[in-house]
Short mmCIF file of C-alpha atoms in Angstrom, two decimals:
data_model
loop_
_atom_site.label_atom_id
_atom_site.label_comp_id
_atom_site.label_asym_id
_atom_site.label_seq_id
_atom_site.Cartn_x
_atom_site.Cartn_y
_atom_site.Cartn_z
CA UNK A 3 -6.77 -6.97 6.41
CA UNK A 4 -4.25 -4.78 7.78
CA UNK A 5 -7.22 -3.12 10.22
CA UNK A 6 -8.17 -6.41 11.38
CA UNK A 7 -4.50 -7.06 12.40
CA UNK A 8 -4.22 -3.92 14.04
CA UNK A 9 -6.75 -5.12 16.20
CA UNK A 10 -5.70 -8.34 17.08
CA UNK A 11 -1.67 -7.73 17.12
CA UNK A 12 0.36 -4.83 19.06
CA UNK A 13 2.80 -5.05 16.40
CA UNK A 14 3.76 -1.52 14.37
CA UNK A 15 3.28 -1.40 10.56
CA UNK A 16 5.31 0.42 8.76
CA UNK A 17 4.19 1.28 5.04
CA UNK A 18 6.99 0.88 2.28
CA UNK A 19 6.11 2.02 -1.08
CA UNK A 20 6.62 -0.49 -3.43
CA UNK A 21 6.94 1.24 -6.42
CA UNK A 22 4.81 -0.91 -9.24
CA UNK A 23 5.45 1.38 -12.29
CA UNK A 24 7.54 4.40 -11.55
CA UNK A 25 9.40 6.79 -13.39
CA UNK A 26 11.14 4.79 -16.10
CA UNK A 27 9.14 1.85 -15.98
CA UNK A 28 5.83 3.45 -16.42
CA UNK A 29 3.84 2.97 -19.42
CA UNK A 30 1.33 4.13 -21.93
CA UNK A 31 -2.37 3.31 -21.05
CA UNK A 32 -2.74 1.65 -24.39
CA UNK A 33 -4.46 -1.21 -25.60
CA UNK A 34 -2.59 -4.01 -24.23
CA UNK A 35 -2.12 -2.04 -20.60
CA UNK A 36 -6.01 -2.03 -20.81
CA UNK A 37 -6.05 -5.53 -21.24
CA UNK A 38 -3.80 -6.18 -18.95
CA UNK A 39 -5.15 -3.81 -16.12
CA UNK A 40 -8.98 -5.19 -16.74
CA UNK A 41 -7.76 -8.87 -16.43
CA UNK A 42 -5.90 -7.37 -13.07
CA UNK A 43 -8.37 -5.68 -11.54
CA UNK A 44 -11.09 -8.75 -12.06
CA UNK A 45 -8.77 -11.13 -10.37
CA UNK A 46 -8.26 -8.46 -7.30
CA UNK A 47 -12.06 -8.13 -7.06
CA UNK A 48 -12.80 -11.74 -7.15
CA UNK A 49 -10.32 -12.66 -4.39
CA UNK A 50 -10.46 -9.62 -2.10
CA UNK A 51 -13.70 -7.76 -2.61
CA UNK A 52 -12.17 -4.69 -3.94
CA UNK A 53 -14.46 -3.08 -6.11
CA UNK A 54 -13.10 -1.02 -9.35
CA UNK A 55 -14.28 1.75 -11.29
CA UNK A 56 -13.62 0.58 -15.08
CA UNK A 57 -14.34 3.54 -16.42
CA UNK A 58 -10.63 4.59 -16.44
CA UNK A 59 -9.45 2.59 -18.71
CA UNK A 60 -11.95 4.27 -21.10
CA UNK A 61 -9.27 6.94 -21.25
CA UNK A 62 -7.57 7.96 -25.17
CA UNK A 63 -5.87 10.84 -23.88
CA UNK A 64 -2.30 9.64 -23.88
CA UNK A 65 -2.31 9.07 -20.03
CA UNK A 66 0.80 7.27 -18.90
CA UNK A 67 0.38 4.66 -15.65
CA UNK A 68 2.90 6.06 -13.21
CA UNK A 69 3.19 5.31 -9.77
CA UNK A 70 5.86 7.59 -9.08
CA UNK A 71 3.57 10.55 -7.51
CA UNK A 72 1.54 8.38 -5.57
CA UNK A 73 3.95 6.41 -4.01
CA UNK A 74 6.00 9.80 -2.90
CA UNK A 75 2.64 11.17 -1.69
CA UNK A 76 2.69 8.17 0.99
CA UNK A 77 6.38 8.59 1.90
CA UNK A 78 5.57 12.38 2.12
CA UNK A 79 2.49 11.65 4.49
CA UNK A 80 4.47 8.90 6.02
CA UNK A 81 7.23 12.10 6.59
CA UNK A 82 4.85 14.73 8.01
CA UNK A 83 2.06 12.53 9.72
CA UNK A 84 3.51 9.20 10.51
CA UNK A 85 0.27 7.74 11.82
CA UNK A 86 -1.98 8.90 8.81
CA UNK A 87 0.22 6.81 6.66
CA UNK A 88 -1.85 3.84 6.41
CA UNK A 89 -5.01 5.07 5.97
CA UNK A 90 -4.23 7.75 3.66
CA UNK A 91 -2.79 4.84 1.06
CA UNK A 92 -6.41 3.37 1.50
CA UNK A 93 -7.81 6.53 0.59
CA UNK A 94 -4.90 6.60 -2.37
CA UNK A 95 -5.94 3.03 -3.72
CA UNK A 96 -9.54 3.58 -2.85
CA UNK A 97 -9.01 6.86 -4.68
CA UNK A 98 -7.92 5.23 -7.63
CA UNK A 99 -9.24 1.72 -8.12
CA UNK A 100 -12.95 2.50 -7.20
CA UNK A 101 -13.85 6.53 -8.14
CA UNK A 102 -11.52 6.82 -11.26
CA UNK A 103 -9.44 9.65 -9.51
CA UNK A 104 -5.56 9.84 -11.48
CA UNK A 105 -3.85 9.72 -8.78
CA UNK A 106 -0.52 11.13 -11.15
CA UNK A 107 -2.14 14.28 -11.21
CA UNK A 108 -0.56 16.35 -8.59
CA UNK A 109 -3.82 18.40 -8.87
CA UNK A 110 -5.80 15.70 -7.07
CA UNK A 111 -4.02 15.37 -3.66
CA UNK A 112 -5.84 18.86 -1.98
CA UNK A 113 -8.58 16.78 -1.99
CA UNK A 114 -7.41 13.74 -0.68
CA UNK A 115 -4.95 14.74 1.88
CA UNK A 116 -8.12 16.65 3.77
CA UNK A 117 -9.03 15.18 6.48
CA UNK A 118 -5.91 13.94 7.57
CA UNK A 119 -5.08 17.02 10.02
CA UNK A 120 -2.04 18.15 7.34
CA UNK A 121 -1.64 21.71 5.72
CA UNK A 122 -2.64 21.30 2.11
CA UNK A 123 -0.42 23.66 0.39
CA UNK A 124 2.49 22.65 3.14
CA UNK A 125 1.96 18.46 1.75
CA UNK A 126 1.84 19.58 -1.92
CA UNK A 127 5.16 21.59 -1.65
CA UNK A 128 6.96 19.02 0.13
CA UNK A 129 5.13 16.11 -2.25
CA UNK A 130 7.11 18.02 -5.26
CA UNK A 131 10.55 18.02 -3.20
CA UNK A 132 13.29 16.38 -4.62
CA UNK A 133 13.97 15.27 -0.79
CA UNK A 134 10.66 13.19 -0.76
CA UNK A 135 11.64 11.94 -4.01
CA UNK A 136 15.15 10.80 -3.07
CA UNK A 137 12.94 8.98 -0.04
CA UNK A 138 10.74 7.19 -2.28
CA UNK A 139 13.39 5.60 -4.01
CA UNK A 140 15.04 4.53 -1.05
CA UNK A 141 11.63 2.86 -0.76
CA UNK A 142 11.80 1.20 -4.06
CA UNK A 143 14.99 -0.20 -3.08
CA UNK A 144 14.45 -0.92 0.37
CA UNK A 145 11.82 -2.86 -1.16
CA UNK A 146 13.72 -4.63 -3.96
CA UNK A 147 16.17 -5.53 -0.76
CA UNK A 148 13.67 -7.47 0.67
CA UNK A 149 12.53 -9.39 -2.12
CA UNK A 150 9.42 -8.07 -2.67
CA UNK A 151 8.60 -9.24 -6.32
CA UNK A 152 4.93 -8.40 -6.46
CA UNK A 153 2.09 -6.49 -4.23
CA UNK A 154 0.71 -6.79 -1.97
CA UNK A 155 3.73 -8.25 0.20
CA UNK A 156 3.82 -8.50 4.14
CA UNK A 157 6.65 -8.88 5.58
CA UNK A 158 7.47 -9.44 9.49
CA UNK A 159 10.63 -8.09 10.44
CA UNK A 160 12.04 -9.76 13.78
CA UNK A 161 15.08 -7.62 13.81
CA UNK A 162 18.40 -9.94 12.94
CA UNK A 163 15.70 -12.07 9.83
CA UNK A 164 12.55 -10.57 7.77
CA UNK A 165 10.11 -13.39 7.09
CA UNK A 166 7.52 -13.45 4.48
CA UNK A 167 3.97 -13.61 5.87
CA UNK A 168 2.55 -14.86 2.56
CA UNK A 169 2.48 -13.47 -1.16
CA UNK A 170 -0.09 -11.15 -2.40
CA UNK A 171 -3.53 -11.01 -0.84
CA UNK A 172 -4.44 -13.44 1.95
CA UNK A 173 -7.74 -12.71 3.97
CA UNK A 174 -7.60 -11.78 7.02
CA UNK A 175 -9.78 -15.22 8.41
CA UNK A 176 -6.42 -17.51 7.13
CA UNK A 177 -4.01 -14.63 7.96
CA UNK A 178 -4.86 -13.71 11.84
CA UNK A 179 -4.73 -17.76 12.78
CA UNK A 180 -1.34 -18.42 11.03
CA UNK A 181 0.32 -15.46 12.11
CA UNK A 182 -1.30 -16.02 16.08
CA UNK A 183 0.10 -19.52 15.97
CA UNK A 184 3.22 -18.64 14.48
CA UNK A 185 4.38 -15.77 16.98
CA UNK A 186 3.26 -18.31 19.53
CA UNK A 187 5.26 -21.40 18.68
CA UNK A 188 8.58 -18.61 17.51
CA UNK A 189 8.16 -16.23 20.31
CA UNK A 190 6.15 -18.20 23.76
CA UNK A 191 7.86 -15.60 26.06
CA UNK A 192 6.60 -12.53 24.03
CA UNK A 193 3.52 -13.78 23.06
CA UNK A 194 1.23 -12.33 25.82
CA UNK A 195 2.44 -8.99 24.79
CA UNK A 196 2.30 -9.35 21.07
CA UNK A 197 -1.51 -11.33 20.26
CA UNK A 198 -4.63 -11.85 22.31
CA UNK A 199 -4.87 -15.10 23.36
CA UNK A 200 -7.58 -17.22 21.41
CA UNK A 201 -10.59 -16.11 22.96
CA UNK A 202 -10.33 -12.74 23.07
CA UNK A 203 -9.96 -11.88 26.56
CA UNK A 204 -6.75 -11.37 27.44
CA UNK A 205 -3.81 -9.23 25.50
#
């Protein structure tokens, strides 16, 4: 979704991390969190497409769901490749939801950083900084600022007001037409300059 409105929108996103379970409110992967994960991930799947790799929460090994490392691995990436940000958190999620990688283990992120034109050992040492940690929790409260009670949120920040763009996952066929009409009828002078008009042709 956010692809598709990078292509129809000259508006920047910026990627806050959330934080969903970090630090002192992760928890145990035990039988209720597998419960409560399948019953999750089905719901994602059904509405967005978003395949997951169940497997995972096969796991008896004590392995606590903390999103702590892997929401400090996008501020880090965020820190050292601004522009990668984005798509290395859809390699993070992809990572995670649909090939069973533990994205908590620091050992992972060699792997998924290549590709993104960073040094490896260079985004690992900074990833275990107490500076990108201090960032991420400015995150986590930038976030909590803005209201942001659940994730996926999307917010549109005009400066002097943030406005919600809608809840949770909306696909990108009922978000591109709402958002288009709503920058028109808010913003007419900047419009031209901000969407395409509604064939296509002109941006």
């Amino acid at each position: 979704v956010l692809d598709a409105l990078q292509e129809n929108f000259t508006i920047p996103i910026r990627v806050v991390a959330g934080g969903l379970r970090p630090g002192p409110a992760a928890e145990p992967l035990n039988a209720r969190m597998r419960e409560t994960l399948a019953h999750h991930w089905e719901q994602v799947a059904e509405r967005s497409g978003q395949p997951f790799d169940h497997s995972f929460l096969q796991r008896n090994d004590g392995w606590v769901y903390d999103t702590e490392l892997p929401d400090t691995a996008v501020v880090t990436m965020r820190q050292v490749r601004p522009s990668a940000t984005l798509p290395f958190f859809v390699r993070l999620q992809r990572a995670f939801d649909a090939e069973a990688v533990d994205i908590t283990d620091p050992g992972v992120y060699p792997d998924l950083v290549d590709g993104f034109e960073v040094d490896s050992d260079d985004f690992i040492q900074l990833l275990a900084s107490p500076e990108m940690k201090a960032k991420t929790w400015q995150d986590f409260t930038e976030a909590r600022r803005l209201g942001v009670t659940g994730f996926p949120a999307l917010l549109l920040d005009e400066g002097d007001r943030i406005v919600s763009a809608g809840p949770g996952y909306v696909p990108a066929e009922t978000l591109i037409p709402a958002l288009r009409d709503w920058i028109l009828q808010q913003h007419t002078a900047l419009a031209p300059g901000l969407v395409c008009d509604l064939d296509g042709e002109i941006c």
